[in-house]
Tab-separated table of C-alpha atoms in Angstrom:
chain	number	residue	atom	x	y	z
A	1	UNK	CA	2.044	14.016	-9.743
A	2	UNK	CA	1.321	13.117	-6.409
A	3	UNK	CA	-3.088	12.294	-6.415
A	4	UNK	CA	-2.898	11.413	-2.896
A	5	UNK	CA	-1.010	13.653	-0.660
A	6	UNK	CA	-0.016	13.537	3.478
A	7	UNK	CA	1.392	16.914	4.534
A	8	UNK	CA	2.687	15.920	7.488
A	9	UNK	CA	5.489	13.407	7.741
A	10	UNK	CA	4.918	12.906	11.431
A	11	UNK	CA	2.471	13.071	14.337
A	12	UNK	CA	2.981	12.683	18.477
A	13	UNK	CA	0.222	12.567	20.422
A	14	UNK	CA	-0.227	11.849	24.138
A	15	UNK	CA	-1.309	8.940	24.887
A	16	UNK	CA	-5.245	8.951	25.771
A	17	UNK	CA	-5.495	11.971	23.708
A	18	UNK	CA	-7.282	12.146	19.706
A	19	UNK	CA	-4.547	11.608	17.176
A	20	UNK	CA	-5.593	13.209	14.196
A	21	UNK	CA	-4.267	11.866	10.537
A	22	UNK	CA	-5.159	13.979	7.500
A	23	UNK	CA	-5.203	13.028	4.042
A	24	UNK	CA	-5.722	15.301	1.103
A	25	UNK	CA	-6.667	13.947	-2.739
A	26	UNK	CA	-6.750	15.710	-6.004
A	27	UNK	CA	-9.214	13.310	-8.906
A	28	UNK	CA	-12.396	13.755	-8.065
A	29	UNK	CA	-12.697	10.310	-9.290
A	30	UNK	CA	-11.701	8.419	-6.497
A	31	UNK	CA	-14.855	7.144	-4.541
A	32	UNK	CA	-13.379	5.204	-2.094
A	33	UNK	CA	-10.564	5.427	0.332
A	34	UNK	CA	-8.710	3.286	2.639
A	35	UNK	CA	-5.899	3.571	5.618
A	36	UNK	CA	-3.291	1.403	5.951
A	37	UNK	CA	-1.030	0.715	9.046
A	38	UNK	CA	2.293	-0.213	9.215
A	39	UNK	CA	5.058	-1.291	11.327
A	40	UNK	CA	8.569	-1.114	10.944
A	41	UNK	CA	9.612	-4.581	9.304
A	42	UNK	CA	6.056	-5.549	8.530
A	43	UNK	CA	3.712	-4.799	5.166
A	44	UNK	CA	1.224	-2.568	5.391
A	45	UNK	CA	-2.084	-3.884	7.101
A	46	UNK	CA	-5.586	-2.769	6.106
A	47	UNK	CA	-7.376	-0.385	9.206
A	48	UNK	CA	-10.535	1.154	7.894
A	49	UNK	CA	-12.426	2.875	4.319
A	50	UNK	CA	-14.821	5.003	3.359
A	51	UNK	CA	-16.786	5.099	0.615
A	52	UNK	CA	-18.149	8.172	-1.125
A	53	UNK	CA	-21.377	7.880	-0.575
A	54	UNK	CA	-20.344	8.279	3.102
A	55	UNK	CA	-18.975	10.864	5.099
A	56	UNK	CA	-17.739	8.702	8.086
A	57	UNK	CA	-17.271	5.489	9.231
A	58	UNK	CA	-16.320	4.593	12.710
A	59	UNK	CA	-14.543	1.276	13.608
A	60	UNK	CA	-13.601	1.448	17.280
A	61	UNK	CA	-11.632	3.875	18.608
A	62	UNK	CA	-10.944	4.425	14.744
A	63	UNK	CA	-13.003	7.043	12.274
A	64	UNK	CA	-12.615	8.111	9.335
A	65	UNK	CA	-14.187	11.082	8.184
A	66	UNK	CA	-14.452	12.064	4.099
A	67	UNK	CA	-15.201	15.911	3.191
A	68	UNK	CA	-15.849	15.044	-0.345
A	69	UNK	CA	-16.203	19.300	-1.847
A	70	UNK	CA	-13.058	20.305	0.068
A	71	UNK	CA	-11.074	16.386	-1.577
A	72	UNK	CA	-9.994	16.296	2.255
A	73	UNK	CA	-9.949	12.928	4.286
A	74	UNK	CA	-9.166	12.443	8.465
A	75	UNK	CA	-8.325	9.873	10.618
A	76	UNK	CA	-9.386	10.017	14.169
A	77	UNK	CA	-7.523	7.506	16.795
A	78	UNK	CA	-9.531	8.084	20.409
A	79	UNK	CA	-7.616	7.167	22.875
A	80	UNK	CA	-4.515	6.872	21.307
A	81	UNK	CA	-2.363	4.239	22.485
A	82	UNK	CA	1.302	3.715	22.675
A	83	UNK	CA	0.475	0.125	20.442
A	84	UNK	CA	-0.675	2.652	17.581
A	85	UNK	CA	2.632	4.241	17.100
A	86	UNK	CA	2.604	3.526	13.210
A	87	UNK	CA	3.057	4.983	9.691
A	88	UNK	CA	-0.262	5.428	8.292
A	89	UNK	CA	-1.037	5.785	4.630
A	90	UNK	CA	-3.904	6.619	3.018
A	91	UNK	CA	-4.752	5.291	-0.421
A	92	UNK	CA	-7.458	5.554	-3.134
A	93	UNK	CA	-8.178	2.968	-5.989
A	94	UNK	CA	-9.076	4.025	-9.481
A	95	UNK	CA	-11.008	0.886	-10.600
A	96	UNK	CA	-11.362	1.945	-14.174
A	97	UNK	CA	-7.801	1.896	-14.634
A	98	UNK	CA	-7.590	-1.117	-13.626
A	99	UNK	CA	-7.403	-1.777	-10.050
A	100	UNK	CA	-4.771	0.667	-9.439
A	101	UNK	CA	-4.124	2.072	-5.982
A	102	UNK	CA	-2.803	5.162	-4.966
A	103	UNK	CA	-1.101	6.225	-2.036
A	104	UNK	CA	0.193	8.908	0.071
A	105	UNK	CA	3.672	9.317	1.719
A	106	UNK	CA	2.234	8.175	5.052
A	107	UNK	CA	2.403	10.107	8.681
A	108	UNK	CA	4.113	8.473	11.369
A	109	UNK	CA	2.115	8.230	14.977
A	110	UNK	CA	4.350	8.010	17.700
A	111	UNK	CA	1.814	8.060	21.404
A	112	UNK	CA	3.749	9.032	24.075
A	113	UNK	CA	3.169	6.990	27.270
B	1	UNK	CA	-6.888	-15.163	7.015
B	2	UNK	CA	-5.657	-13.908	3.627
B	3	UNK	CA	-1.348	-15.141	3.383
B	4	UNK	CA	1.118	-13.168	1.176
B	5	UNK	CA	4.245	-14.538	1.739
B	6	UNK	CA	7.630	-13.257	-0.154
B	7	UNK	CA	10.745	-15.480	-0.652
B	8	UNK	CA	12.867	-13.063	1.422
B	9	UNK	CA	12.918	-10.924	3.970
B	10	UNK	CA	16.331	-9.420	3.270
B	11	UNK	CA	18.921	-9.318	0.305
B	12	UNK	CA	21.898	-8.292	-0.390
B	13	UNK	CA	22.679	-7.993	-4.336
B	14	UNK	CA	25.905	-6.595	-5.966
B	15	UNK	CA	25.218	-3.712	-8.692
B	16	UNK	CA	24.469	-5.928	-12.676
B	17	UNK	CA	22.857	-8.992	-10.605
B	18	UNK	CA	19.605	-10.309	-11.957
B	19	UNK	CA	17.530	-10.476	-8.917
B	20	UNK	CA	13.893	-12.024	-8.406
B	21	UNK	CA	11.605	-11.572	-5.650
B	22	UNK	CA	8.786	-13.767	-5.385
B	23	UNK	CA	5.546	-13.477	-3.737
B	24	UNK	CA	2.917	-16.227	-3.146
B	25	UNK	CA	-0.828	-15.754	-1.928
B	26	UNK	CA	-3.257	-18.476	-0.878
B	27	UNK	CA	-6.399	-17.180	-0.984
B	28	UNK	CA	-6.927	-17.342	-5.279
B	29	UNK	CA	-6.762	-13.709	-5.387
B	30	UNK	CA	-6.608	-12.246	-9.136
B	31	UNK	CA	-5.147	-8.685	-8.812
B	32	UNK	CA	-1.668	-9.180	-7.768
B	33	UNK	CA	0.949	-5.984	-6.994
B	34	UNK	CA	4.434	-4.939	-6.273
B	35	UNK	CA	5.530	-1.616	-4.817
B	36	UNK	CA	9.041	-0.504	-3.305
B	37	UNK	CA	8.356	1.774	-0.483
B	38	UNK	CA	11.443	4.407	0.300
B	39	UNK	CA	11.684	7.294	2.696
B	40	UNK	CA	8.954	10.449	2.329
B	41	UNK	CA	8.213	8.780	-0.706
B	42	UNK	CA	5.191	6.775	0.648
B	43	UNK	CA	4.294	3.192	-1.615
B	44	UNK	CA	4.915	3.473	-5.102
B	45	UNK	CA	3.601	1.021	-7.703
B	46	UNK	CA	5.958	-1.111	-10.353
B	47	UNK	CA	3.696	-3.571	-11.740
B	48	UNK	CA	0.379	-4.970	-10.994
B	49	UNK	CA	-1.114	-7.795	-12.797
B	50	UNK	CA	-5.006	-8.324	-13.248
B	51	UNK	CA	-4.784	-12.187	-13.898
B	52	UNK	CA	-2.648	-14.788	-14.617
B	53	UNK	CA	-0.312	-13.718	-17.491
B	54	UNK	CA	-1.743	-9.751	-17.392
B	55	UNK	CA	0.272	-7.413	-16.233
B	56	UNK	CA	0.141	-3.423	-16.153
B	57	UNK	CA	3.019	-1.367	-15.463
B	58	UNK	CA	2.552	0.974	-12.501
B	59	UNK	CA	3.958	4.643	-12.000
B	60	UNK	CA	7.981	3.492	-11.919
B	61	UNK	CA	8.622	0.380	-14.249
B	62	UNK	CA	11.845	1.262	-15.087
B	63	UNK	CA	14.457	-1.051	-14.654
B	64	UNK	CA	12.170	-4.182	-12.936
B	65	UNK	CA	10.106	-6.890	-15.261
B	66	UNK	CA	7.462	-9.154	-13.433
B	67	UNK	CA	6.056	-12.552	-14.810
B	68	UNK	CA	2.666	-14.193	-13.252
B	69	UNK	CA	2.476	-17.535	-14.921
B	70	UNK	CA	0.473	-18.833	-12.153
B	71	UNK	CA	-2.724	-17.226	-10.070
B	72	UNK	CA	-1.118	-17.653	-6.783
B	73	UNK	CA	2.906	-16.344	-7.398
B	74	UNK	CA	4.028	-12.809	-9.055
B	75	UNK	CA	7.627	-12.505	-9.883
B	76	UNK	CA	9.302	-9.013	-9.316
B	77	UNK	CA	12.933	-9.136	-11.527
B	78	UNK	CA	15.424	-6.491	-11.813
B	79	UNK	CA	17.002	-7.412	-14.800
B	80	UNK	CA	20.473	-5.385	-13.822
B	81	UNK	CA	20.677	-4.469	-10.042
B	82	UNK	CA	21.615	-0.663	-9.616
B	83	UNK	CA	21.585	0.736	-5.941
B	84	UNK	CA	19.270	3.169	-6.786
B	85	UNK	CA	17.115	0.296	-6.167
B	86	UNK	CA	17.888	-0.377	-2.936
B	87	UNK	CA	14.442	-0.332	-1.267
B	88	UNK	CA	11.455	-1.886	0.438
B	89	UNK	CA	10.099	-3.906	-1.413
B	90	UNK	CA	6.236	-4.757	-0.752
B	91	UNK	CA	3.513	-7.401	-2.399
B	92	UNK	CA	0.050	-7.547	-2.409
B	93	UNK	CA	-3.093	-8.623	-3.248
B	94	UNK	CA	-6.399	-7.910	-4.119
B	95	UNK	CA	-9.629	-10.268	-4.977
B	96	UNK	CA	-11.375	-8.814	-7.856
B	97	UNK	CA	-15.009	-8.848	-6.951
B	98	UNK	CA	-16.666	-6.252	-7.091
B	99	UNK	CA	-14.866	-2.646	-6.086
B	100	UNK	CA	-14.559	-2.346	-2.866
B	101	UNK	CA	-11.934	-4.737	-1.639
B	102	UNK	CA	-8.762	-3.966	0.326
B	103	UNK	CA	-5.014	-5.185	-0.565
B	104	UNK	CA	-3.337	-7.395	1.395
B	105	UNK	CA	0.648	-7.462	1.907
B	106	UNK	CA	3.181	-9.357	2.689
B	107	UNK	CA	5.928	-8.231	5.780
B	108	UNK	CA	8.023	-6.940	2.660
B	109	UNK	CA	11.621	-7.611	1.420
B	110	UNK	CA	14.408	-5.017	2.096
B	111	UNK	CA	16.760	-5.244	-0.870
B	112	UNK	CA	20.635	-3.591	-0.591
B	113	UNK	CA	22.626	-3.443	-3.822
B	114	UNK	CA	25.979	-2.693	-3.274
């Protein structure tokens, strides 16, 4: 059973314009939520989180908004830029289970020049 | 800067093969994890090891062992290649202090059983 889910398998945006990522989570235990970014070839390389207690966090042109009663996070990219043509995955750790991460099936960004 | 490194970058395997992957970090992190990464299926998790000689198995052990007998190195093995698991196949790791600390992976090894 998938606890962190992406709906949409893939994204274009213009470049310049927001690219908007969306991430939706079932256990209301999760308190804290990362993205991830990641190339073709390449591992997966930390972005930005948010914790609970939080409902956004801006790194950037990055931010990541958490709507904690609707179990619904976002990723905003302003501008995008052709360099953030990605897959993104969300993920959520359950720390009493031992450090266990969860993630989603990712969204892939393509910014069109 | 955080280093996971894994022995390969691509394999080829033939179907009954014992295969290891290896992954090394340098930064004395104690969580440790492997995950195999395949299309619309996002990162799923194998194993993941706490500390040195702990390990927990993940959502899809079937078919893979791992062995941590040192902080630094965690050993994916697939005791009997089958090309169902023909896959990404990612490593990371984690330090363990407190909750709110990122993984960090390494570029991955793409694994073809024939």
């Amino acid at each position: 059973d998938q606890q962190v889910k992406q709906n949409s398998p893939s994204l274009s945006v213009q470049e310049g314009r927001i690219s908007i990522l969306n991430c939706d989570y079932t256990n209301s235990m999760f308190d804290y939520f990362l993205w991830y970014k990641k190339y073709p070839a390449e591992g997966p390389t930390f972005l930005i989180s948010i914790s609970s207690i939080k409902d956004k966090n801006e790194d950037g042109r990055f931010t990541v908004f958490l709507n904690k009663s609707a179990k619904h996070l976002s990723l905003h990219i302003v501008p995008s830029q052709p360099g953030d043509s990605a897959v993104y995955f969300c993920a959520a750790p359950l720390f009493n289970t031992g450090n266990q991460f969860y993630f989603g099936t990712g969204t892939s960004l393509t910014v069109i020049p | 800067d955080v280093k996971v490194t894994q022995s390969s970058r691509y394999l080829v395997k033939r179907t009954g093969e014992k295969v290891f992957l290896e992954c090394v970090q340098d930064m004395d992190h104690e969580n440790m994890f492997w995950y195999r990464q395949d299309p619309g299926l996002g990162l799923r998790l194998i194993y993941f090891s706490y500390d040195v000689k702990m390990k927990e198995k993940g959502d899809i052990p079937e078919g893979y062992s791992v062995s941590r007998e040192k902080k630094e190195r965690f050993s994916l093995i697939l005791e009997s290649a089958s090309t169902n698991q023909t896959s990404m196949y990612l490593c990371a790791s984690r330090l363990d202090r407190g909750s709110y600390n990122e993984q960090f992976f390494g570029p991955g090894t793409r694994l073809t059983v024939l």
